[in-house]
Coordinates of C-alpha atoms in Angstrom, one line a residue:
M1 CA 86.9 106.1 126.3
V2 CA 85.9 102.8 124.8
Y3 CA 84.4 102.4 121.4
R4 CA 82.7 99.3 120.0
A5 CA 81.3 98.5 116.6
R6 CA 79.7 95.1 117.0
S7 CA 79.7 92.4 119.7
R8 CA 82.8 90.6 118.5
L9 CA 84.9 93.7 118.4
A10 CA 87.5 94.3 121.1
A11 CA 88.0 97.7 122.8
M12 CA 89.3 100.6 120.7
F13 CA 92.5 102.5 121.3
S14 CA 93.1 103.7 124.7
A15 CA 95.9 106.0 126.1
D16 CA 98.0 103.1 127.3
L17 CA 97.8 101.0 124.1
S18 CA 101.1 99.3 123.3
K19 CA 102.5 96.5 121.2
D20 CA 102.1 94.2 124.2
T21 CA 98.3 94.6 123.9
F22 CA 98.7 92.6 120.6
P23 CA 100.8 89.5 121.3
D24 CA 99.6 88.1 118.0
I25 CA 99.2 90.5 115.0
K26 CA 95.5 91.2 114.7
P27 CA 93.7 93.5 112.3
I28 CA 93.0 97.1 113.3
A29 CA 90.4 99.2 111.6
V30 CA 90.5 102.9 111.1
I31 CA 87.4 104.7 109.6
D32 CA 87.9 108.2 108.3
I33 CA 84.7 110.2 107.7
G34 CA 85.7 113.1 105.7
S35 CA 84.0 116.0 103.9
N36 CA 84.2 114.2 100.5
S37 CA 84.9 110.5 101.2
V38 CA 84.3 107.9 103.8
R39 CA 87.0 105.4 104.0
L40 CA 87.8 102.2 105.9
V41 CA 91.4 100.9 106.1
V42 CA 92.1 97.6 108.0
F43 CA 95.7 97.4 109.0
D44 CA 97.6 94.1 109.8
G45 CA 98.4 95.2 113.4
L46 CA 100.0 97.8 115.5
Q47 CA 103.6 97.9 114.2
R48 CA 106.1 100.3 112.7
A49 CA 105.4 99.4 109.2
P50 CA 101.7 98.4 109.0
Q51 CA 100.3 96.9 105.8
A52 CA 96.7 97.5 104.6
L53 CA 94.7 94.3 104.6
F54 CA 91.6 96.1 103.2
N55 CA 91.1 99.6 101.9
E56 CA 87.8 100.9 100.6
K57 CA 86.6 104.5 99.9
V58 CA 83.1 105.8 99.0
M59 CA 82.6 109.4 97.8
C60 CA 79.6 110.5 100.0
G61 CA 80.0 114.3 99.8
L62 CA 79.1 115.2 103.3
G63 CA 80.5 118.7 103.0
K64 CA 78.9 119.6 99.7
A65 CA 75.9 121.6 101.1
L66 CA 77.8 122.9 104.1
T67 CA 78.7 126.4 102.8
L68 CA 75.2 127.0 101.5
T69 CA 73.0 125.6 104.3
G70 CA 75.3 125.0 107.2
R71 CA 74.1 121.4 107.3
M72 CA 75.0 118.0 105.7
S73 CA 72.3 117.0 103.2
D74 CA 70.0 114.1 103.9
D75 CA 71.2 112.3 100.8
A76 CA 74.8 112.6 101.8
M77 CA 74.1 111.4 105.3
E78 CA 72.2 108.4 104.0
S79 CA 75.0 107.5 101.6
A80 CA 77.5 107.8 104.5
C81 CA 75.4 105.7 106.9
Q82 CA 74.8 103.0 104.3
T83 CA 78.6 102.9 103.8
L84 CA 79.2 102.8 107.5
R85 CA 76.8 99.9 107.9
R86 CA 78.7 98.0 105.3
Y87 CA 82.0 98.8 107.0
A88 CA 80.7 97.6 110.4
A89 CA 79.8 94.3 108.8
V90 CA 83.2 94.0 107.2
I91 CA 85.0 94.8 110.4
D92 CA 82.9 92.2 112.3
D93 CA 83.7 89.5 109.7
M94 CA 87.4 90.3 109.9
Q95 CA 87.2 90.1 113.7
C96 CA 89.2 93.3 114.0
H97 CA 90.9 93.6 117.4
A98 CA 90.3 97.3 117.5
V99 CA 88.5 100.0 115.6
R100 CA 88.8 103.8 115.5
A101 CA 86.2 105.9 113.7
V102 CA 86.9 109.6 113.3
A103 CA 85.1 112.4 111.6
T104 CA 86.7 115.7 110.3
A105 CA 85.6 119.1 108.9
A106 CA 82.1 118.4 107.5
V107 CA 80.8 116.7 110.7
R108 CA 82.7 119.1 112.9
D109 CA 81.2 122.2 111.3
A110 CA 77.7 121.1 110.4
D111 CA 74.7 122.1 112.5
N112 CA 73.5 118.6 112.3
G113 CA 76.8 117.0 113.1
A114 CA 75.8 115.7 116.5
Q115 CA 72.6 114.2 115.0
F116 CA 74.6 112.4 112.4
V117 CA 77.1 110.9 114.9
A118 CA 74.1 109.7 117.1
R119 CA 72.5 108.2 114.0
V120 CA 75.7 106.3 113.0
K121 CA 75.9 105.0 116.6
A122 CA 72.3 103.7 116.5
E123 CA 72.5 102.1 113.1
T124 CA 76.0 100.6 113.1
G125 CA 77.3 100.5 116.7
L126 CA 80.3 102.7 115.7
E127 CA 81.1 105.5 118.0
V128 CA 82.6 108.3 116.1
Q129 CA 85.1 110.7 117.5
V130 CA 84.7 114.2 115.9
L131 CA 88.2 115.6 115.6
D132 CA 88.7 119.4 116.0
G133 CA 91.0 121.1 113.5
S134 CA 94.1 121.0 115.7
D135 CA 93.7 117.2 116.2
E136 CA 93.1 116.6 112.5
A137 CA 96.3 118.5 111.7
Y138 CA 98.2 116.6 114.4
Y139 CA 97.3 113.2 113.1
S140 CA 98.0 114.1 109.5
A141 CA 101.4 115.4 110.5
L142 CA 102.1 112.2 112.5
G143 CA 101.3 110.2 109.4
V144 CA 103.8 112.1 107.4
I145 CA 106.5 111.7 110.1
S146 CA 105.8 108.0 110.2
G147 CA 106.3 107.5 106.5
I148 CA 109.1 110.2 106.0
P149 CA 111.0 110.2 109.3
S150 CA 113.5 112.7 108.1
A151 CA 110.8 115.2 107.0
D152 CA 111.7 118.8 107.7
G153 CA 109.2 121.4 106.4
I154 CA 105.5 122.0 106.4
V155 CA 102.8 119.4 106.1
G156 CA 99.7 120.4 104.1
D157 CA 96.7 118.1 104.3
L158 CA 93.9 119.1 102.0
G159 CA 90.6 117.5 102.7
G160 CA 87.2 118.2 101.2
G161 CA 86.3 120.8 103.8
S162 CA 89.6 122.1 105.2
L163 CA 93.3 122.6 104.8
E164 CA 95.6 121.6 107.7
L165 CA 99.1 123.1 107.8
V166 CA 101.8 121.9 110.3
R167 CA 105.4 122.8 110.8
I168 CA 107.4 119.6 111.5
A169 CA 111.2 119.0 112.1
D170 CA 113.1 116.2 113.8
G171 CA 110.0 114.1 114.2
E172 CA 108.3 116.8 116.2
M173 CA 105.3 119.2 115.5
H174 CA 105.4 122.9 116.0
E175 CA 102.9 125.5 114.7
R176 CA 99.7 124.1 113.2
V177 CA 96.5 125.6 111.8
T178 CA 93.3 124.5 110.1
L179 CA 91.7 126.7 107.4
P180 CA 88.1 126.3 105.9
I181 CA 89.2 126.2 102.3
G182 CA 88.6 122.6 101.2
P183 CA 87.4 122.2 97.6
V184 CA 84.1 120.6 98.5
R185 CA 83.3 123.5 100.8
L186 CA 84.3 126.1 98.3
L187 CA 82.5 124.5 95.4
G188 CA 79.4 124.0 97.6
D189 CA 78.5 127.7 97.3
P190 CA 76.8 128.3 94.0
S191 CA 77.1 132.1 94.5
S192 CA 80.9 131.8 94.5
D193 CA 82.6 132.1 91.2
L194 CA 86.2 131.3 90.4
R195 CA 87.4 134.8 91.3
K196 CA 85.8 134.7 94.7
R197 CA 87.2 131.3 95.4
R198 CA 90.7 132.5 94.6
K199 CA 90.2 135.5 97.0
A200 CA 89.0 133.2 99.7
I201 CA 92.0 130.9 99.3
D202 CA 94.5 133.8 99.4
R203 CA 92.7 135.5 102.3
A204 CA 92.9 132.3 104.4
L205 CA 96.5 131.5 103.6
K206 CA 97.7 135.1 104.2
S207 CA 96.1 135.1 107.6
V208 CA 98.6 132.5 108.9
E209 CA 101.6 134.6 109.9
W210 CA 103.9 131.8 110.7
L211 CA 103.8 130.4 107.2
K212 CA 106.2 133.2 106.1
S213 CA 108.7 132.2 108.8
Y214 CA 110.0 129.1 107.0
P215 CA 110.8 129.9 103.4
G216 CA 112.8 127.4 101.4
L217 CA 111.6 124.3 103.1
P218 CA 109.7 121.3 101.5
L219 CA 106.0 121.2 101.5
Y220 CA 104.7 117.6 102.3
I221 CA 101.3 117.1 100.8
V222 CA 98.5 114.8 101.9
G223 CA 94.9 114.3 100.6
G224 CA 93.2 112.7 97.7
S225 CA 92.9 115.7 95.5
W226 CA 96.5 116.7 95.8
R227 CA 97.6 113.1 95.2
A228 CA 95.5 113.2 92.0
L229 CA 97.4 116.3 90.8
A230 CA 100.7 114.4 91.5
R231 CA 99.5 111.5 89.4
I232 CA 98.7 113.9 86.5
H233 CA 102.2 115.3 86.8
I234 CA 103.8 111.8 86.8
Q235 CA 102.0 111.0 83.6
R236 CA 102.6 114.3 81.9
A237 CA 106.3 114.0 82.8
R238 CA 106.4 110.4 81.7
Y239 CA 108.1 109.5 84.9
P240 CA 109.1 105.8 84.7
L241 CA 107.8 104.8 88.1
G242 CA 104.3 105.8 89.1
I243 CA 104.7 105.5 92.9
L244 CA 103.3 108.5 94.7
H245 CA 105.0 108.2 98.1
Q246 CA 108.0 110.7 98.2
Y247 CA 107.4 111.7 94.6
T248 CA 108.7 115.2 94.3
M249 CA 107.6 118.2 92.2
Q250 CA 109.3 121.6 91.9
P251 CA 107.3 124.8 92.3
D252 CA 107.2 125.4 88.6
D253 CA 105.8 121.9 88.2
V254 CA 102.9 122.7 90.5
S255 CA 102.1 125.9 88.6
A256 CA 102.2 123.9 85.3
V257 CA 99.7 121.4 86.7
Y258 CA 97.5 124.2 87.9
R259 CA 97.4 125.8 84.5
L260 CA 96.6 122.5 82.9
V261 CA 93.7 121.5 85.1
R262 CA 92.3 125.0 84.9
R263 CA 92.0 125.0 81.2
I264 CA 91.5 121.4 80.2
R265 CA 88.0 120.0 79.8
P266 CA 86.8 117.5 82.5
E267 CA 86.4 114.7 80.0
K268 CA 90.1 115.0 79.1
L269 CA 91.2 115.0 82.7
S270 CA 89.3 111.7 83.1
R271 CA 91.7 110.1 80.6
F272 CA 94.6 110.4 83.2
Q273 CA 95.0 107.0 84.8
K274 CA 94.0 106.5 88.5
V275 CA 92.6 110.0 88.7
P276 CA 89.1 109.4 90.3
Q277 CA 86.2 110.6 88.2
R278 CA 84.5 112.1 91.2
R279 CA 87.5 114.2 92.1
I280 CA 87.8 115.9 88.7
E281 CA 85.4 118.7 89.6
A282 CA 87.5 119.7 92.6
L283 CA 90.9 119.5 90.9
P284 CA 91.1 123.1 89.6
T285 CA 90.3 124.4 93.1
A286 CA 92.7 121.9 94.7
A287 CA 95.4 123.0 92.2
R288 CA 94.8 126.7 93.0
I289 CA 95.1 126.0 96.8
L290 CA 98.4 124.0 96.2
D291 CA 99.9 126.6 93.9
R292 CA 99.1 129.4 96.3
T293 CA 100.4 127.5 99.3
V294 CA 103.7 126.9 97.5
A295 CA 104.0 130.5 96.6
L296 CA 103.1 131.9 100.1
T297 CA 105.3 129.5 101.9
G298 CA 108.3 129.8 99.5
A299 CA 108.5 126.0 99.4
S300 CA 111.6 124.6 97.8
E301 CA 109.8 121.5 96.6
V302 CA 106.6 119.5 97.0
V303 CA 106.9 116.0 98.3
V304 CA 103.9 113.6 98.2
S305 CA 103.1 111.5 101.3
A306 CA 101.0 108.5 100.9
L307 CA 100.5 108.4 104.6
G308 CA 98.3 110.8 106.5
L309 CA 95.6 111.0 109.2
R310 CA 94.8 107.3 109.3
E311 CA 98.4 106.1 109.6
G312 CA 99.0 109.0 112.1
I313 CA 96.3 107.5 114.4
L314 CA 98.2 104.2 114.4
Y315 CA 101.7 105.8 114.8
E316 CA 100.5 107.8 117.9
Q317 CA 99.9 104.5 119.7
L318 CA 103.5 103.2 119.2
D319 CA 106.0 103.5 122.1
D320 CA 109.1 105.5 121.6
A321 CA 111.2 102.4 120.8
L322 CA 108.9 101.3 118.0
R323 CA 108.7 104.8 116.6
A324 CA 112.5 105.0 116.4
R325 CA 112.7 102.0 114.1
D326 CA 113.3 102.5 110.4
P327 CA 110.0 101.8 108.5
L328 CA 111.8 100.6 105.4
L329 CA 114.0 98.1 107.3
E330 CA 111.0 97.0 109.4
A331 CA 109.0 96.2 106.2
C332 CA 112.0 94.3 104.8
R333 CA 112.3 92.4 108.1
Q334 CA 108.7 91.3 107.8
I335 CA 109.4 90.1 104.2
S336 CA 112.5 88.3 105.4
K337 CA 110.6 86.4 108.1
R338 CA 108.0 85.2 105.6
Y339 CA 110.3 84.3 102.7
N340 CA 113.9 83.6 103.7
R341 CA 114.8 79.9 103.6
F342 CA 117.2 79.8 106.5
G343 CA 116.1 82.8 108.6
D344 CA 117.4 86.3 108.8
Q345 CA 121.0 86.4 107.6
S346 CA 121.1 90.1 106.9
A347 CA 123.7 90.9 109.7
A348 CA 126.0 88.1 108.4
L349 CA 125.6 89.3 104.8
M350 CA 126.3 92.9 105.7
N351 CA 129.5 91.9 107.5
W352 CA 130.6 89.6 104.7
L353 CA 130.0 92.3 102.1
N354 CA 131.7 95.1 104.0
P355 CA 135.1 94.7 102.2
V356 CA 133.4 95.2 98.8
F357 CA 131.9 98.5 99.9
K358 CA 134.8 99.6 102.1
Y359 CA 132.8 100.0 105.2
G360 CA 133.1 103.4 106.6
Q361 CA 133.4 105.1 103.2
E362 CA 130.0 104.0 101.9
R363 CA 127.4 106.8 102.0
P364 CA 125.0 106.2 105.0
E365 CA 121.9 106.2 102.8
M366 CA 123.5 103.5 100.6
Q367 CA 124.5 101.4 103.6
R368 CA 120.9 101.6 104.7
L369 CA 119.7 100.4 101.3
R370 CA 122.3 97.6 101.3
Q371 CA 120.8 96.4 104.6
A372 CA 117.3 96.4 103.1
V373 CA 118.5 94.5 100.1
C374 CA 120.2 91.9 102.3
L375 CA 117.0 91.4 104.2
M376 CA 115.1 90.8 100.9
S377 CA 117.9 88.9 99.1
D378 CA 116.2 85.5 99.4
I379 CA 112.7 86.7 98.5
S380 CA 112.2 84.8 95.2
W381 CA 113.4 81.3 95.9
R382 CA 109.9 79.9 95.8
G383 CA 109.3 81.4 92.4
H384 CA 109.7 79.8 89.0
P385 CA 113.4 79.8 88.1
D386 CA 112.8 81.7 84.9
F387 CA 111.0 84.6 86.6
R388 CA 112.8 84.9 90.0
A389 CA 114.6 88.1 88.9
E390 CA 111.4 89.7 87.7
S391 CA 109.6 88.8 90.9
A392 CA 112.4 90.3 93.0
I393 CA 112.6 93.6 91.2
Y394 CA 108.8 94.0 91.1
A395 CA 108.8 93.5 94.9
S396 CA 111.2 96.4 95.3
L397 CA 109.9 98.8 92.6
F398 CA 106.2 98.4 93.4
G399 CA 106.1 96.9 97.0
W400 CA 104.4 98.8 99.8
F401 CA 107.4 100.6 101.3
V402 CA 107.7 104.0 103.0
G403 CA 110.9 105.8 104.0
I404 CA 112.2 105.4 100.5
D405 CA 112.0 107.4 97.3
A406 CA 112.0 106.2 93.7
P407 CA 115.7 106.2 93.2
G408 CA 116.1 104.2 96.4
R409 CA 113.5 101.6 95.1
A410 CA 115.4 101.5 91.8
A411 CA 118.7 100.8 93.5
M412 CA 117.3 98.0 95.6
G413 CA 115.5 96.6 92.6
L414 CA 118.5 96.6 90.3
A415 CA 120.6 94.9 93.0
L416 CA 118.0 92.2 93.5
F417 CA 117.5 91.8 89.7
T418 CA 121.3 91.2 89.3
K419 CA 121.4 88.9 92.3
Y420 CA 119.0 86.6 90.5
G421 CA 121.0 86.6 87.3
A422 CA 119.2 89.0 85.1
R423 CA 121.0 91.6 82.9
P424 CA 120.7 95.2 83.8
T425 CA 119.9 96.0 80.1
D426 CA 116.7 93.8 80.4
D427 CA 113.5 95.9 80.4
L428 CA 112.9 96.1 84.1
G429 CA 116.6 96.5 84.8
A430 CA 116.8 99.4 82.3
L431 CA 113.7 101.0 84.0
A432 CA 115.5 100.9 87.3
G433 CA 118.7 102.1 85.8
S434 CA 116.9 105.1 84.3
L435 CA 116.2 106.4 87.8
L436 CA 119.8 106.1 89.0
N437 CA 122.9 108.1 88.4
K438 CA 126.0 106.3 87.1
S439 CA 127.5 105.8 90.6
D440 CA 124.5 104.4 92.2
A441 CA 123.7 102.1 89.3
A442 CA 127.3 100.7 89.6
W443 CA 126.7 100.2 93.4
A444 CA 123.5 98.2 92.7
L445 CA 125.2 96.0 90.1
Q446 CA 128.1 95.3 92.5
L447 CA 125.8 94.6 95.4
G448 CA 123.6 92.2 93.3
T449 CA 126.8 90.4 92.0
A450 CA 128.3 90.1 95.5
L451 CA 125.0 88.7 96.8
R452 CA 124.9 86.2 94.0
L453 CA 128.2 84.9 95.2
A454 CA 127.3 84.9 98.9
H455 CA 124.1 82.9 98.4
R456 CA 125.8 80.4 96.1
L457 CA 128.7 79.8 98.5
A458 CA 126.7 77.4 100.7
G459 CA 123.2 77.4 99.3
G460 CA 122.1 80.3 101.4
T461 CA 122.9 78.7 104.7
P462 CA 124.7 81.0 107.3
R463 CA 127.8 79.0 108.2
A464 CA 129.8 79.7 105.1
L465 CA 129.4 83.5 105.6
E466 CA 130.7 83.1 109.2
Q467 CA 133.7 80.9 108.2
T468 CA 134.9 82.7 105.0
S469 CA 135.7 86.2 103.9
L470 CA 136.4 88.4 100.9
Q471 CA 139.8 89.9 100.7
I472 CA 140.2 93.0 98.5
S473 CA 143.3 95.0 97.6
S474 CA 144.8 96.7 94.6
D475 CA 146.0 93.3 93.5
G476 CA 142.5 92.0 93.1
I477 CA 139.7 90.2 95.0
G478 CA 139.9 86.7 96.5
L479 CA 137.9 84.4 98.7
R480 CA 139.6 83.4 101.9
L481 CA 138.4 80.0 102.9
G482 CA 141.2 78.4 104.9
S483 CA 142.1 74.7 104.9
T484 CA 139.0 73.6 106.7
N485 CA 136.6 75.3 104.4
A486 CA 138.3 74.6 101.1
G487 CA 135.4 72.3 100.2
Y488 CA 133.2 75.3 99.5
F489 CA 135.2 76.3 96.4
G490 CA 134.2 74.9 93.1
D491 CA 133.6 75.9 89.4
V492 CA 130.3 77.8 90.1
V493 CA 131.8 79.7 93.0
A494 CA 134.8 80.6 90.9
R495 CA 132.6 81.9 88.2
R496 CA 130.6 84.0 90.6
L497 CA 133.8 85.4 92.1
N498 CA 135.0 86.2 88.6
D499 CA 131.8 88.1 87.9
L500 CA 132.2 90.1 91.1
A501 CA 135.8 90.9 90.2
K502 CA 134.6 92.2 86.8
A503 CA 131.9 94.3 88.4
L504 CA 134.6 95.8 90.6
D505 CA 137.1 96.2 87.8
L506 CA 139.7 94.0 89.7
P507 CA 141.5 90.8 88.9
S508 CA 140.1 87.7 90.5
L509 CA 142.6 86.0 92.8
G510 CA 140.4 82.9 93.3
M511 CA 140.6 80.9 96.6
L512 CA 143.1 82.3 99.2

């Protein structure tokens, strides 16, 4: 089926869509018409690690009157249509190559849902696909898998009108269900008090028999209200890095947040940073749903996913080869292509550094991070010399990456910070170090120091890495150059080699 928004828009997604459809990266728009919000995200193309070129959300409240009347209110539909008219104009100006507009629980369940879809088509040119509950769960789970490939547990996506639950493992989906217990839907019934809402939540969750079959697994959470709860926990816990993706809470943490939002006044909740004002009313109900879901599933921990339905729609269109790529390394490769002075040298750097990290003994997760750092190791050369280290660590700590948690970001950031000559005790280095254990902090310092030597050896050009090698033994560390490459050695190189020897707690043997 083909969808069009305006005359300049190309065809929407089709079943045979592949990377070859987009020989040049072109913007792709996804519109998500939910029970609470209507959002447009324009991605930079169909690829393994897409970046958002544009992201806008308007809280239209399509599901607010649904429980009471069975219909979306006229005011909510007018707000949504006005928003979608704007989105259609933005999409047209961006000359998006493809657009996908989907609607979820409110439009799916409302008696006037079909009329709303027809109105949107008439006023904006957008053809809206109304997802059934199973499809909504499917795309949300795909989004989690795309951002956390190793995820093994249960995905919970809380929208305004419904909760989707999906069992995932090894990149595959198993049981899935949709439940009509979104906060907007529950709060839309003025005859329902807190006690009745609690009973409705428990009744819906207890009706899902398979939830009891997977105790002790993580719960991966998606949805604006649940992410807002995670932001509150981050601030209450004074966690040093406010990145939501793969932020982890323990079951007791979830219960503590529930108790907090249940008793605290709304005006105090609004003081938490980045907690949207229009979500505050729903937070106690959202927290109750999360707390009960954790309890009834026996979840070991709660892991936040920044990716959900919209990213799942893109991920579905990738072929198996693209899906199999590592999203962190793909994002770093894109950075490498844009910023490296002499092209991608990550393979040569990895090989040159192997003696330092005793290839084969390095933990697989750290070897993966080393590859990511090698890809990004030339990221700041355009910056002011006094701030290259700060620029590099910011890119790692706060860049748009998935497939990595906060300690992973910190390890990468501390390595890059060191590579550009900063001290680990400086403010940003200390922030990164606070997220790492002693062993991983030492790894990061050694990697940054070794990269500092590697890039200095021949000004970042690849030949020196191919013609020289590091030699490490119990006697110390030296740089093997050979007679034809002796010209590479000099005072600066000797100092960098000495620094690496010190980081490894070995004598420096100089040029070999």
